[in-house]
DNA sequence: CGACGCCTTGAAGGCGCTCAATCAACGTGG
DNA sequence: CCACGTTGATTGAGCGCCTTCAAGGCGTCG
């Protein structure tokens, strides 16, 4: 069972505040409300469900460390991962207005999340309408990423698809300071990546080998290094417009 | 160029009001604000872009008649359609908070849309915060549909994929009263459907023939009839949960 | 050291693609 | 009223990306 612990460096909400601030300057009042939001921090093991499809949510979570993903199963038991979250993301913010979950959310690798009650969130938004706008915007960016995944899976072959996903992860991790030197820690199996890309684990492996052979990436035991980002973007037909990043150099 | 005309039966916003009312009862004040929202109605030819990727939007549109779709092109010129809208939908509501478009939106077949200035929308939302919630919810349902498309394209083969899409269209059209007798008018070419499903026009054609041979659908010249919805849902592994419909019999 | 999880590799087959030609429906102009 | 062009649906043949089904390798951990 998940233990409760306190974060060492920052208050849990610091990540969220920093992220929202990249959109527009928050007033002191807005910052204070966010800072005072009660957050229940929990550590998760790898592959642990946070919430499952069909359940009703009364709180949303903020990812603090590690990774989470959105997934869904077909009736035949095939899994599709529709999104991967990096620290600072709110994986199930949508449940604020869509009570019953249409997806499941799980941790990838060991992670730390903070739960915020919907009532608290709603109250903060009522007090400071710009928070509503900022959170709404977050969900809109999520939607934009979904759209790009549809394009990626629907129109590109396996190799560029993987390249595209890696470009996205790199830029998003850079944006929150979790990728140094174009390399990042990603405790995800090839099988899971395959589920996100819509291909077979076997084929995922072959694509990875091709990417390594082409000297685009290095990958081993949870560590991914992008060797040539420019060329990887070309191969993956990657344009970061859809991420709607603001103060980003690489975007 | 698109002509401007007035709608015969209802005020343009009636559709939107009816839709939002399915979520929660609107107060008279809320209804009045919506009713008074200045709407610029325009008729569109088939295949006409409403807004293109990279452009900045200062207004959003409400689909009144016909169909629109969200699409994006790869650098190789392949097109993926990520969403199809039915009357009552707001195809680019997202631009309210994401100014620069990450997608293009176009009409499918001749359509009628109403444009609403963002400033007007924002003002209405500030006056009546529940409108904000309702519109936010709309965009969240859009996102849920995107997710399901990722699952559909990523994990299912062509035949169930098409079945799934047809189920979705039927139920959404029913919800706004645009599908009588499990059949609906859909002025879309097989090539366009193929772009939405992520397959080739040629293969789309073969899947259609299979669906007809299995007596699941009838389709000719812009008219689609669902002959056996229960079985089509089975074949398409369709569960309408993700549509988050409220007062719907079939959901 | 044995078991387990994950990565890797091989071979065979199928789903969907590509390329191309034909057909059907419709609108247009002569 | 018909020849013609255009657009979309249909069909065929061949090929290739990716899947499926295995088996084997390798590192980690009890």
mmCIF file with all atom_site columns, C-alpha atoms in Angstrom, chain A residues 16-203:
data_model
loop_
_atom_site.group_PDB
_atom_site.id
_atom_site.type_symbol
_atom_site.label_atom_id
_atom_site.label_alt_id
_atom_site.label_comp_id
_atom_site.label_asym_id
_atom_site.label_entity_id
_atom_site.label_seq_id
_atom_site.pdbx_PDB_ins_code
_atom_site.Cartn_x
_atom_site.Cartn_y
_atom_site.Cartn_z
_atom_site.occupancy
_atom_site.B_iso_or_equiv
_atom_site.pdbx_formal_charge
_atom_site.auth_seq_id
_atom_site.auth_comp_id
_atom_site.auth_asym_id
_atom_site.auth_atom_id
_atom_site.pdbx_PDB_model_num
ATOM 1   C CA . UNK A 1 16  ? 2.050   23.419 -10.300 1.00 0.00 ? 16  UNK A CA 1
ATOM 2   C CA . UNK A 1 17  ? 2.646   27.064 -9.513  1.00 0.00 ? 17  UNK A CA 1
ATOM 3   C CA . UNK A 1 18  ? 5.766   27.155 -11.635 1.00 0.00 ? 18  UNK A CA 1
ATOM 4   C CA . UNK A 1 19  ? 3.890   25.618 -14.510 1.00 0.00 ? 19  UNK A CA 1
ATOM 5   C CA . UNK A 1 20  ? 0.908   27.938 -14.331 1.00 0.00 ? 20  UNK A CA 1
ATOM 6   C CA . UNK A 1 21  ? 3.269   30.887 -14.044 1.00 0.00 ? 21  UNK A CA 1
ATOM 7   C CA . UNK A 1 22  ? 4.684   30.064 -17.434 1.00 0.00 ? 22  UNK A CA 1
ATOM 8   C CA . UNK A 1 23  ? 1.316   31.084 -18.829 1.00 0.00 ? 23  UNK A CA 1
ATOM 9   C CA . UNK A 1 24  ? 0.769   34.340 -16.984 1.00 0.00 ? 24  UNK A CA 1
ATOM 10  C CA . UNK A 1 25  ? 2.107   35.992 -13.871 1.00 0.00 ? 25  UNK A CA 1
ATOM 11  C CA . UNK A 1 26  ? 0.125   34.903 -10.879 1.00 0.00 ? 26  UNK A CA 1
ATOM 12  C CA . UNK A 1 27  ? -0.838  37.447 -8.272  1.00 0.00 ? 27  UNK A CA 1
ATOM 13  C CA . UNK A 1 28  ? 0.264   36.927 -4.696  1.00 0.00 ? 28  UNK A CA 1
ATOM 14  C CA . UNK A 1 29  ? -3.277  36.012 -3.806  1.00 0.00 ? 29  UNK A CA 1
ATOM 15  C CA . UNK A 1 30  ? -3.454  33.391 -6.483  1.00 0.00 ? 30  UNK A CA 1
ATOM 16  C CA . UNK A 1 31  ? -0.137  31.954 -5.449  1.00 0.00 ? 31  UNK A CA 1
ATOM 17  C CA . UNK A 1 32  ? -1.185  31.809 -1.840  1.00 0.00 ? 32  UNK A CA 1
ATOM 18  C CA . UNK A 1 33  ? -4.406  29.951 -2.596  1.00 0.00 ? 33  UNK A CA 1
ATOM 19  C CA . UNK A 1 34  ? -2.460  27.424 -4.596  1.00 0.00 ? 34  UNK A CA 1
ATOM 20  C CA . UNK A 1 35  ? 0.176   27.141 -1.929  1.00 0.00 ? 35  UNK A CA 1
ATOM 21  C CA . UNK A 1 36  ? -2.473  26.588 0.727   1.00 0.00 ? 36  UNK A CA 1
ATOM 22  C CA . UNK A 1 37  ? -4.300  23.923 -1.242  1.00 0.00 ? 37  UNK A CA 1
ATOM 23  C CA . UNK A 1 38  ? -4.350  20.799 0.949   1.00 0.00 ? 38  UNK A CA 1
ATOM 24  C CA . UNK A 1 39  ? -2.401  18.123 -0.856  1.00 0.00 ? 39  UNK A CA 1
ATOM 25  C CA . UNK A 1 40  ? -2.187  14.516 0.181   1.00 0.00 ? 40  UNK A CA 1
ATOM 26  C CA . UNK A 1 41  ? 1.130   13.166 -1.006  1.00 0.00 ? 41  UNK A CA 1
ATOM 27  C CA . UNK A 1 42  ? 1.464   9.471  -1.754  1.00 0.00 ? 42  UNK A CA 1
ATOM 28  C CA . UNK A 1 43  ? 4.216   7.285  -3.114  1.00 0.00 ? 43  UNK A CA 1
ATOM 29  C CA . UNK A 1 44  ? 3.296   4.725  -5.701  1.00 0.00 ? 44  UNK A CA 1
ATOM 30  C CA . UNK A 1 45  ? 4.950   1.501  -6.679  1.00 0.00 ? 45  UNK A CA 1
ATOM 31  C CA . UNK A 1 46  ? 5.556   0.796  -10.336 1.00 0.00 ? 46  UNK A CA 1
ATOM 32  C CA . UNK A 1 47  ? 2.512   -0.197 -12.386 1.00 0.00 ? 47  UNK A CA 1
ATOM 33  C CA . UNK A 1 48  ? 0.032   0.856  -9.765  1.00 0.00 ? 48  UNK A CA 1
ATOM 34  C CA . UNK A 1 49  ? -3.423  2.062  -10.737 1.00 0.00 ? 49  UNK A CA 1
ATOM 35  C CA . UNK A 1 50  ? -4.305  5.491  -9.432  1.00 0.00 ? 50  UNK A CA 1
ATOM 36  C CA . UNK A 1 51  ? -7.868  5.344  -10.622 1.00 0.00 ? 51  UNK A CA 1
ATOM 37  C CA . UNK A 1 52  ? -9.726  2.983  -12.876 1.00 0.00 ? 52  UNK A CA 1
ATOM 38  C CA . UNK A 1 53  ? -12.219 3.344  -15.647 1.00 0.00 ? 53  UNK A CA 1
ATOM 39  C CA . UNK A 1 54  ? -15.781 3.496  -14.404 1.00 0.00 ? 54  UNK A CA 1
ATOM 40  C CA . UNK A 1 55  ? -14.873 4.827  -10.976 1.00 0.00 ? 55  UNK A CA 1
ATOM 41  C CA . UNK A 1 56  ? -16.031 8.185  -9.658  1.00 0.00 ? 56  UNK A CA 1
ATOM 42  C CA . UNK A 1 57  ? -13.456 10.727 -8.612  1.00 0.00 ? 57  UNK A CA 1
ATOM 43  C CA . UNK A 1 58  ? -13.725 13.326 -5.887  1.00 0.00 ? 58  UNK A CA 1
ATOM 44  C CA . UNK A 1 59  ? -10.128 14.444 -6.200  1.00 0.00 ? 59  UNK A CA 1
ATOM 45  C CA . UNK A 1 60  ? -7.495  14.966 -8.850  1.00 0.00 ? 60  UNK A CA 1
ATOM 46  C CA . UNK A 1 61  ? -3.835  14.272 -8.648  1.00 0.00 ? 61  UNK A CA 1
ATOM 47  C CA . UNK A 1 62  ? -0.692  16.209 -9.401  1.00 0.00 ? 62  UNK A CA 1
ATOM 48  C CA . UNK A 1 63  ? 2.311   14.210 -10.503 1.00 0.00 ? 63  UNK A CA 1
ATOM 49  C CA . UNK A 1 64  ? 5.351   15.146 -8.434  1.00 0.00 ? 64  UNK A CA 1
ATOM 50  C CA . UNK A 1 65  ? 7.963   12.562 -9.322  1.00 0.00 ? 65  UNK A CA 1
ATOM 51  C CA . UNK A 1 66  ? 8.141   9.771  -11.858 1.00 0.00 ? 66  UNK A CA 1
ATOM 52  C CA . UNK A 1 67  ? 5.671   9.068  -14.627 1.00 0.00 ? 67  UNK A CA 1
ATOM 53  C CA . UNK A 1 68  ? 2.055   8.136  -15.024 1.00 0.00 ? 68  UNK A CA 1
ATOM 54  C CA . UNK A 1 69  ? 0.049   7.079  -18.022 1.00 0.00 ? 69  UNK A CA 1
ATOM 55  C CA . UNK A 1 70  ? -3.519  7.028  -19.224 1.00 0.00 ? 70  UNK A CA 1
ATOM 56  C CA . UNK A 1 71  ? -4.640  3.710  -20.608 1.00 0.00 ? 71  UNK A CA 1
ATOM 57  C CA . UNK A 1 72  ? -7.631  1.744  -21.718 1.00 0.00 ? 72  UNK A CA 1
ATOM 58  C CA . UNK A 1 73  ? -8.166  -1.873 -22.675 1.00 0.00 ? 73  UNK A CA 1
ATOM 59  C CA . UNK A 1 74  ? -10.087 -3.326 -25.575 1.00 0.00 ? 74  UNK A CA 1
ATOM 60  C CA . UNK A 1 75  ? -12.479 -6.166 -24.897 1.00 0.00 ? 75  UNK A CA 1
ATOM 61  C CA . UNK A 1 76  ? -9.766  -8.474 -26.174 1.00 0.00 ? 76  UNK A CA 1
ATOM 62  C CA . UNK A 1 77  ? -7.432  -7.274 -23.463 1.00 0.00 ? 77  UNK A CA 1
ATOM 63  C CA . UNK A 1 78  ? -5.164  -5.203 -25.675 1.00 0.00 ? 78  UNK A CA 1
ATOM 64  C CA . UNK A 1 79  ? -3.890  -2.132 -23.917 1.00 0.00 ? 79  UNK A CA 1
ATOM 65  C CA . UNK A 1 80  ? -3.489  1.290  -25.436 1.00 0.00 ? 80  UNK A CA 1
ATOM 66  C CA . UNK A 1 81  ? -1.610  3.969  -23.568 1.00 0.00 ? 81  UNK A CA 1
ATOM 67  C CA . UNK A 1 82  ? -3.031  7.320  -24.620 1.00 0.00 ? 82  UNK A CA 1
ATOM 68  C CA . UNK A 1 83  ? -0.828  9.669  -22.681 1.00 0.00 ? 83  UNK A CA 1
ATOM 69  C CA . UNK A 1 84  ? 2.314   9.783  -20.608 1.00 0.00 ? 84  UNK A CA 1
ATOM 70  C CA . UNK A 1 85  ? 2.629   12.379 -17.886 1.00 0.00 ? 85  UNK A CA 1
ATOM 71  C CA . UNK A 1 86  ? 5.718   14.075 -16.570 1.00 0.00 ? 86  UNK A CA 1
ATOM 72  C CA . UNK A 1 87  ? 6.134   15.800 -13.207 1.00 0.00 ? 87  UNK A CA 1
ATOM 73  C CA . UNK A 1 88  ? 3.954   18.875 -12.972 1.00 0.00 ? 88  UNK A CA 1
ATOM 74  C CA . UNK A 1 89  ? 1.162   17.346 -15.002 1.00 0.00 ? 89  UNK A CA 1
ATOM 75  C CA . UNK A 1 90  ? -2.272  16.709 -13.603 1.00 0.00 ? 90  UNK A CA 1
ATOM 76  C CA . UNK A 1 91  ? -3.205  13.366 -15.098 1.00 0.00 ? 91  UNK A CA 1
ATOM 77  C CA . UNK A 1 92  ? -6.862  13.323 -14.152 1.00 0.00 ? 92  UNK A CA 1
ATOM 78  C CA . UNK A 1 93  ? -7.716  16.983 -13.946 1.00 0.00 ? 93  UNK A CA 1
ATOM 79  C CA . UNK A 1 94  ? -10.602 16.199 -16.257 1.00 0.00 ? 94  UNK A CA 1
ATOM 80  C CA . UNK A 1 95  ? -12.404 14.400 -13.446 1.00 0.00 ? 95  UNK A CA 1
ATOM 81  C CA . UNK A 1 96  ? -13.138 17.813 -11.969 1.00 0.00 ? 96  UNK A CA 1
ATOM 82  C CA . UNK A 1 97  ? -16.000 18.032 -14.456 1.00 0.00 ? 97  UNK A CA 1
ATOM 83  C CA . UNK A 1 98  ? -16.320 14.472 -15.719 1.00 0.00 ? 98  UNK A CA 1
ATOM 84  C CA . UNK A 1 99  ? -16.979 12.552 -12.546 1.00 0.00 ? 99  UNK A CA 1
ATOM 85  C CA . UNK A 1 100 ? -16.992 9.056  -13.909 1.00 0.00 ? 100 UNK A CA 1
ATOM 86  C CA . UNK A 1 101 ? -13.680 8.040  -15.352 1.00 0.00 ? 101 UNK A CA 1
ATOM 87  C CA . UNK A 1 102 ? -13.553 6.967  -18.978 1.00 0.00 ? 102 UNK A CA 1
ATOM 88  C CA . UNK A 1 103 ? -9.937  5.900  -18.604 1.00 0.00 ? 103 UNK A CA 1
ATOM 89  C CA . UNK A 1 104 ? -7.591  4.321  -16.115 1.00 0.00 ? 104 UNK A CA 1
ATOM 90  C CA . UNK A 1 105 ? -4.471  6.006  -14.855 1.00 0.00 ? 105 UNK A CA 1
ATOM 91  C CA . UNK A 1 106 ? -1.436  4.174  -13.572 1.00 0.00 ? 106 UNK A CA 1
ATOM 92  C CA . UNK A 1 107 ? 2.081   4.894  -12.506 1.00 0.00 ? 107 UNK A CA 1
ATOM 93  C CA . UNK A 1 108 ? 4.983   3.920  -14.716 1.00 0.00 ? 108 UNK A CA 1
ATOM 94  C CA . UNK A 1 109 ? 7.872   3.112  -12.466 1.00 0.00 ? 109 UNK A CA 1
ATOM 95  C CA . UNK A 1 110 ? 7.792   4.279  -8.843  1.00 0.00 ? 110 UNK A CA 1
ATOM 96  C CA . UNK A 1 111 ? 6.186   7.699  -8.594  1.00 0.00 ? 111 UNK A CA 1
ATOM 97  C CA . UNK A 1 112 ? 4.966   10.322 -6.207  1.00 0.00 ? 112 UNK A CA 1
ATOM 98  C CA . UNK A 1 113 ? 1.646   12.082 -6.607  1.00 0.00 ? 113 UNK A CA 1
ATOM 99  C CA . UNK A 1 114 ? -0.294  14.644 -4.639  1.00 0.00 ? 114 UNK A CA 1
ATOM 100 C CA . UNK A 1 115 ? -4.052  14.410 -4.367  1.00 0.00 ? 115 UNK A CA 1
ATOM 101 C CA . UNK A 1 116 ? -6.166  17.534 -4.259  1.00 0.00 ? 116 UNK A CA 1
ATOM 102 C CA . UNK A 1 117 ? -9.846  17.425 -3.399  1.00 0.00 ? 117 UNK A CA 1
ATOM 103 C CA . UNK A 1 118 ? -12.143 18.704 -6.106  1.00 0.00 ? 118 UNK A CA 1
ATOM 104 C CA . UNK A 1 119 ? -13.986 20.841 -3.588  1.00 0.00 ? 119 UNK A CA 1
ATOM 105 C CA . UNK A 1 120 ? -10.780 22.628 -2.660  1.00 0.00 ? 120 UNK A CA 1
ATOM 106 C CA . UNK A 1 121 ? -9.867  23.107 -6.274  1.00 0.00 ? 121 UNK A CA 1
ATOM 107 C CA . UNK A 1 122 ? -13.289 24.418 -7.129  1.00 0.00 ? 122 UNK A CA 1
ATOM 108 C CA . UNK A 1 123 ? -13.218 26.834 -4.245  1.00 0.00 ? 123 UNK A CA 1
ATOM 109 C CA . UNK A 1 124 ? -9.852  28.203 -5.311  1.00 0.00 ? 124 UNK A CA 1
ATOM 110 C CA . UNK A 1 125 ? -11.133 28.637 -8.849  1.00 0.00 ? 125 UNK A CA 1
ATOM 111 C CA . UNK A 1 126 ? -14.212 30.493 -7.695  1.00 0.00 ? 126 UNK A CA 1
ATOM 112 C CA . UNK A 1 127 ? -12.065 32.870 -5.711  1.00 0.00 ? 127 UNK A CA 1
ATOM 113 C CA . UNK A 1 128 ? -9.612  33.424 -8.535  1.00 0.00 ? 128 UNK A CA 1
ATOM 114 C CA . UNK A 1 129 ? -11.194 32.976 -11.953 1.00 0.00 ? 129 UNK A CA 1
ATOM 115 C CA . UNK A 1 130 ? -7.838  33.129 -13.673 1.00 0.00 ? 130 UNK A CA 1
ATOM 116 C CA . UNK A 1 131 ? -6.959  29.863 -12.015 1.00 0.00 ? 131 UNK A CA 1
ATOM 117 C CA . UNK A 1 132 ? -9.937  28.367 -13.778 1.00 0.00 ? 132 UNK A CA 1
ATOM 118 C CA . UNK A 1 133 ? -8.581  29.635 -17.060 1.00 0.00 ? 133 UNK A CA 1
ATOM 119 C CA . UNK A 1 134 ? -5.127  28.279 -16.308 1.00 0.00 ? 134 UNK A CA 1
ATOM 120 C CA . UNK A 1 135 ? -6.400  24.831 -15.368 1.00 0.00 ? 135 UNK A CA 1
ATOM 121 C CA . UNK A 1 136 ? -8.788  24.756 -18.299 1.00 0.00 ? 136 UNK A CA 1
ATOM 122 C CA . UNK A 1 137 ? -5.860  25.585 -20.502 1.00 0.00 ? 137 UNK A CA 1
ATOM 123 C CA . UNK A 1 138 ? -3.943  22.649 -19.072 1.00 0.00 ? 138 UNK A CA 1
ATOM 124 C CA . UNK A 1 139 ? -6.697  20.272 -20.120 1.00 0.00 ? 139 UNK A CA 1
ATOM 125 C CA . UNK A 1 140 ? -6.760  21.876 -23.549 1.00 0.00 ? 140 UNK A CA 1
ATOM 126 C CA . UNK A 1 141 ? -3.073  21.224 -24.013 1.00 0.00 ? 141 UNK A CA 1
ATOM 127 C CA . UNK A 1 142 ? -3.696  17.627 -23.001 1.00 0.00 ? 142 UNK A CA 1
ATOM 128 C CA . UNK A 1 143 ? -6.315  17.450 -25.724 1.00 0.00 ? 143 UNK A CA 1
ATOM 129 C CA . UNK A 1 144 ? -3.884  18.908 -28.223 1.00 0.00 ? 144 UNK A CA 1
ATOM 130 C CA . UNK A 1 145 ? -1.422  16.181 -27.362 1.00 0.00 ? 145 UNK A CA 1
ATOM 131 C CA . UNK A 1 146 ? -4.116  13.552 -27.833 1.00 0.00 ? 146 UNK A CA 1
ATOM 132 C CA . UNK A 1 147 ? -4.762  14.927 -31.284 1.00 0.00 ? 147 UNK A CA 1
ATOM 133 C CA . UNK A 1 148 ? -1.144  14.715 -32.191 1.00 0.00 ? 148 UNK A CA 1
ATOM 134 C CA . UNK A 1 149 ? -1.010  11.137 -31.019 1.00 0.00 ? 149 UNK A CA 1
ATOM 135 C CA . UNK A 1 150 ? -3.918  10.320 -33.301 1.00 0.00 ? 150 UNK A CA 1
ATOM 136 C CA . UNK A 1 151 ? -1.962  11.775 -36.196 1.00 0.00 ? 151 UNK A CA 1
ATOM 137 C CA . UNK A 1 152 ? 1.161   9.958  -35.137 1.00 0.00 ? 152 UNK A CA 1
ATOM 138 C CA . UNK A 1 153 ? -0.476  6.569  -34.790 1.00 0.00 ? 153 UNK A CA 1
ATOM 139 C CA . UNK A 1 154 ? -2.834  6.992  -37.710 1.00 0.00 ? 154 UNK A CA 1
ATOM 140 C CA . UNK A 1 155 ? -0.450  8.213  -40.376 1.00 0.00 ? 155 UNK A CA 1
ATOM 141 C CA . UNK A 1 156 ? 3.114   7.316  -39.580 1.00 0.00 ? 156 UNK A CA 1
ATOM 142 C CA . UNK A 1 157 ? 4.936   4.015  -39.635 1.00 0.00 ? 157 UNK A CA 1
ATOM 143 C CA . UNK A 1 158 ? 6.542   2.556  -36.564 1.00 0.00 ? 158 UNK A CA 1
ATOM 144 C CA . UNK A 1 159 ? 9.983   4.111  -36.853 1.00 0.00 ? 159 UNK A CA 1
ATOM 145 C CA . UNK A 1 160 ? 8.949   7.757  -37.154 1.00 0.00 ? 160 UNK A CA 1
ATOM 146 C CA . UNK A 1 161 ? 6.225   7.129  -34.620 1.00 0.00 ? 161 UNK A CA 1
ATOM 147 C CA . UNK A 1 162 ? 8.734   6.187  -31.975 1.00 0.00 ? 162 UNK A CA 1
ATOM 148 C CA . UNK A 1 163 ? 11.005  9.048  -32.956 1.00 0.00 ? 163 UNK A CA 1
ATOM 149 C CA . UNK A 1 164 ? 8.094   11.420 -32.572 1.00 0.00 ? 164 UNK A CA 1
ATOM 150 C CA . UNK A 1 165 ? 7.198   10.166 -29.130 1.00 0.00 ? 165 UNK A CA 1
ATOM 151 C CA . UNK A 1 166 ? 10.780  10.448 -27.937 1.00 0.00 ? 166 UNK A CA 1
ATOM 152 C CA . UNK A 1 167 ? 10.972  14.035 -29.182 1.00 0.00 ? 167 UNK A CA 1
ATOM 153 C CA . UNK A 1 168 ? 7.817   14.860 -27.285 1.00 0.00 ? 168 UNK A CA 1
ATOM 154 C CA . UNK A 1 169 ? 9.031   13.312 -24.067 1.00 0.00 ? 169 UNK A CA 1
ATOM 155 C CA . UNK A 1 170 ? 12.365  15.054 -24.309 1.00 0.00 ? 170 UNK A CA 1
ATOM 156 C CA . UNK A 1 171 ? 10.895  18.484 -24.798 1.00 0.00 ? 171 UNK A CA 1
ATOM 157 C CA . UNK A 1 172 ? 8.293   18.053 -22.087 1.00 0.00 ? 172 UNK A CA 1
ATOM 158 C CA . UNK A 1 173 ? 10.854  16.786 -19.619 1.00 0.00 ? 173 UNK A CA 1
ATOM 159 C CA . UNK A 1 174 ? 13.215  19.602 -20.477 1.00 0.00 ? 174 UNK A CA 1
ATOM 160 C CA . UNK A 1 175 ? 10.410  22.063 -19.834 1.00 0.00 ? 175 UNK A CA 1
ATOM 161 C CA . UNK A 1 176 ? 10.142  20.927 -16.226 1.00 0.00 ? 176 UNK A CA 1
ATOM 162 C CA . UNK A 1 177 ? 13.863  20.470 -15.760 1.00 0.00 ? 177 UNK A CA 1
ATOM 163 C CA . UNK A 1 178 ? 13.886  16.708 -15.725 1.00 0.00 ? 178 UNK A CA 1
ATOM 164 C CA . UNK A 1 179 ? 16.132  16.183 -18.726 1.00 0.00 ? 179 UNK A CA 1
ATOM 165 C CA . UNK A 1 180 ? 19.757  17.120 -18.572 1.00 0.00 ? 180 UNK A CA 1
ATOM 166 C CA . UNK A 1 181 ? 21.970  16.895 -21.627 1.00 0.00 ? 181 UNK A CA 1
ATOM 167 C CA . UNK A 1 182 ? 19.220  15.638 -23.880 1.00 0.00 ? 182 UNK A CA 1
ATOM 168 C CA . UNK A 1 183 ? 18.925  12.515 -21.799 1.00 0.00 ? 183 UNK A CA 1
ATOM 169 C CA . UNK A 1 184 ? 16.386  11.462 -19.238 1.00 0.00 ? 184 UNK A CA 1
ATOM 170 C CA . UNK A 1 185 ? 15.436  8.713  -16.890 1.00 0.00 ? 185 UNK A CA 1
ATOM 171 C CA . UNK A 1 186 ? 12.456  6.768  -18.199 1.00 0.00 ? 186 UNK A CA 1
ATOM 172 C CA . UNK A 1 187 ? 11.672  3.604  -16.246 1.00 0.00 ? 187 UNK A CA 1
ATOM 173 C CA . UNK A 1 188 ? 9.414   2.164  -18.911 1.00 0.00 ? 188 UNK A CA 1
ATOM 174 C CA . UNK A 1 189 ? 9.611   -1.210 -20.607 1.00 0.00 ? 189 UNK A CA 1
ATOM 175 C CA . UNK A 1 190 ? 9.658   -1.615 -24.349 1.00 0.00 ? 190 UNK A CA 1
ATOM 176 C CA . UNK A 1 191 ? 6.347   -3.412 -24.035 1.00 0.00 ? 191 UNK A CA 1
ATOM 177 C CA . UNK A 1 192 ? 4.787   -0.354 -22.451 1.00 0.00 ? 192 UNK A CA 1
ATOM 178 C CA . UNK A 1 193 ? 6.232   1.922  -25.090 1.00 0.00 ? 193 UNK A CA 1
ATOM 179 C CA . UNK A 1 194 ? 4.782   -0.420 -27.660 1.00 0.00 ? 194 UNK A CA 1
ATOM 180 C CA . UNK A 1 195 ? 1.356   -0.015 -26.074 1.00 0.00 ? 195 UNK A CA 1
ATOM 181 C CA . UNK A 1 196 ? 1.707   3.734  -26.367 1.00 0.00 ? 196 UNK A CA 1
ATOM 182 C CA . UNK A 1 197 ? 2.794   3.582  -29.977 1.00 0.00 ? 197 UNK A CA 1
ATOM 183 C CA . UNK A 1 198 ? 0.250   1.020  -31.077 1.00 0.00 ? 198 UNK A CA 1
ATOM 184 C CA . UNK A 1 199 ? 2.706   -1.654 -32.157 1.00 0.00 ? 199 UNK A CA 1
ATOM 185 C CA . UNK A 1 200 ? 3.896   -5.020 -30.911 1.00 0.00 ? 200 UNK A CA 1
ATOM 186 C CA . UNK A 1 201 ? 6.621   -5.333 -28.266 1.00 0.00 ? 201 UNK A CA 1
ATOM 187 C CA . UNK A 1 202 ? 8.619   -7.396 -30.725 1.00 0.00 ? 202 UNK A CA 1
ATOM 188 C CA . UNK A 1 203 ? 8.459   -4.724 -33.348 1.00 0.00 ? 203 UNK A CA 1
#
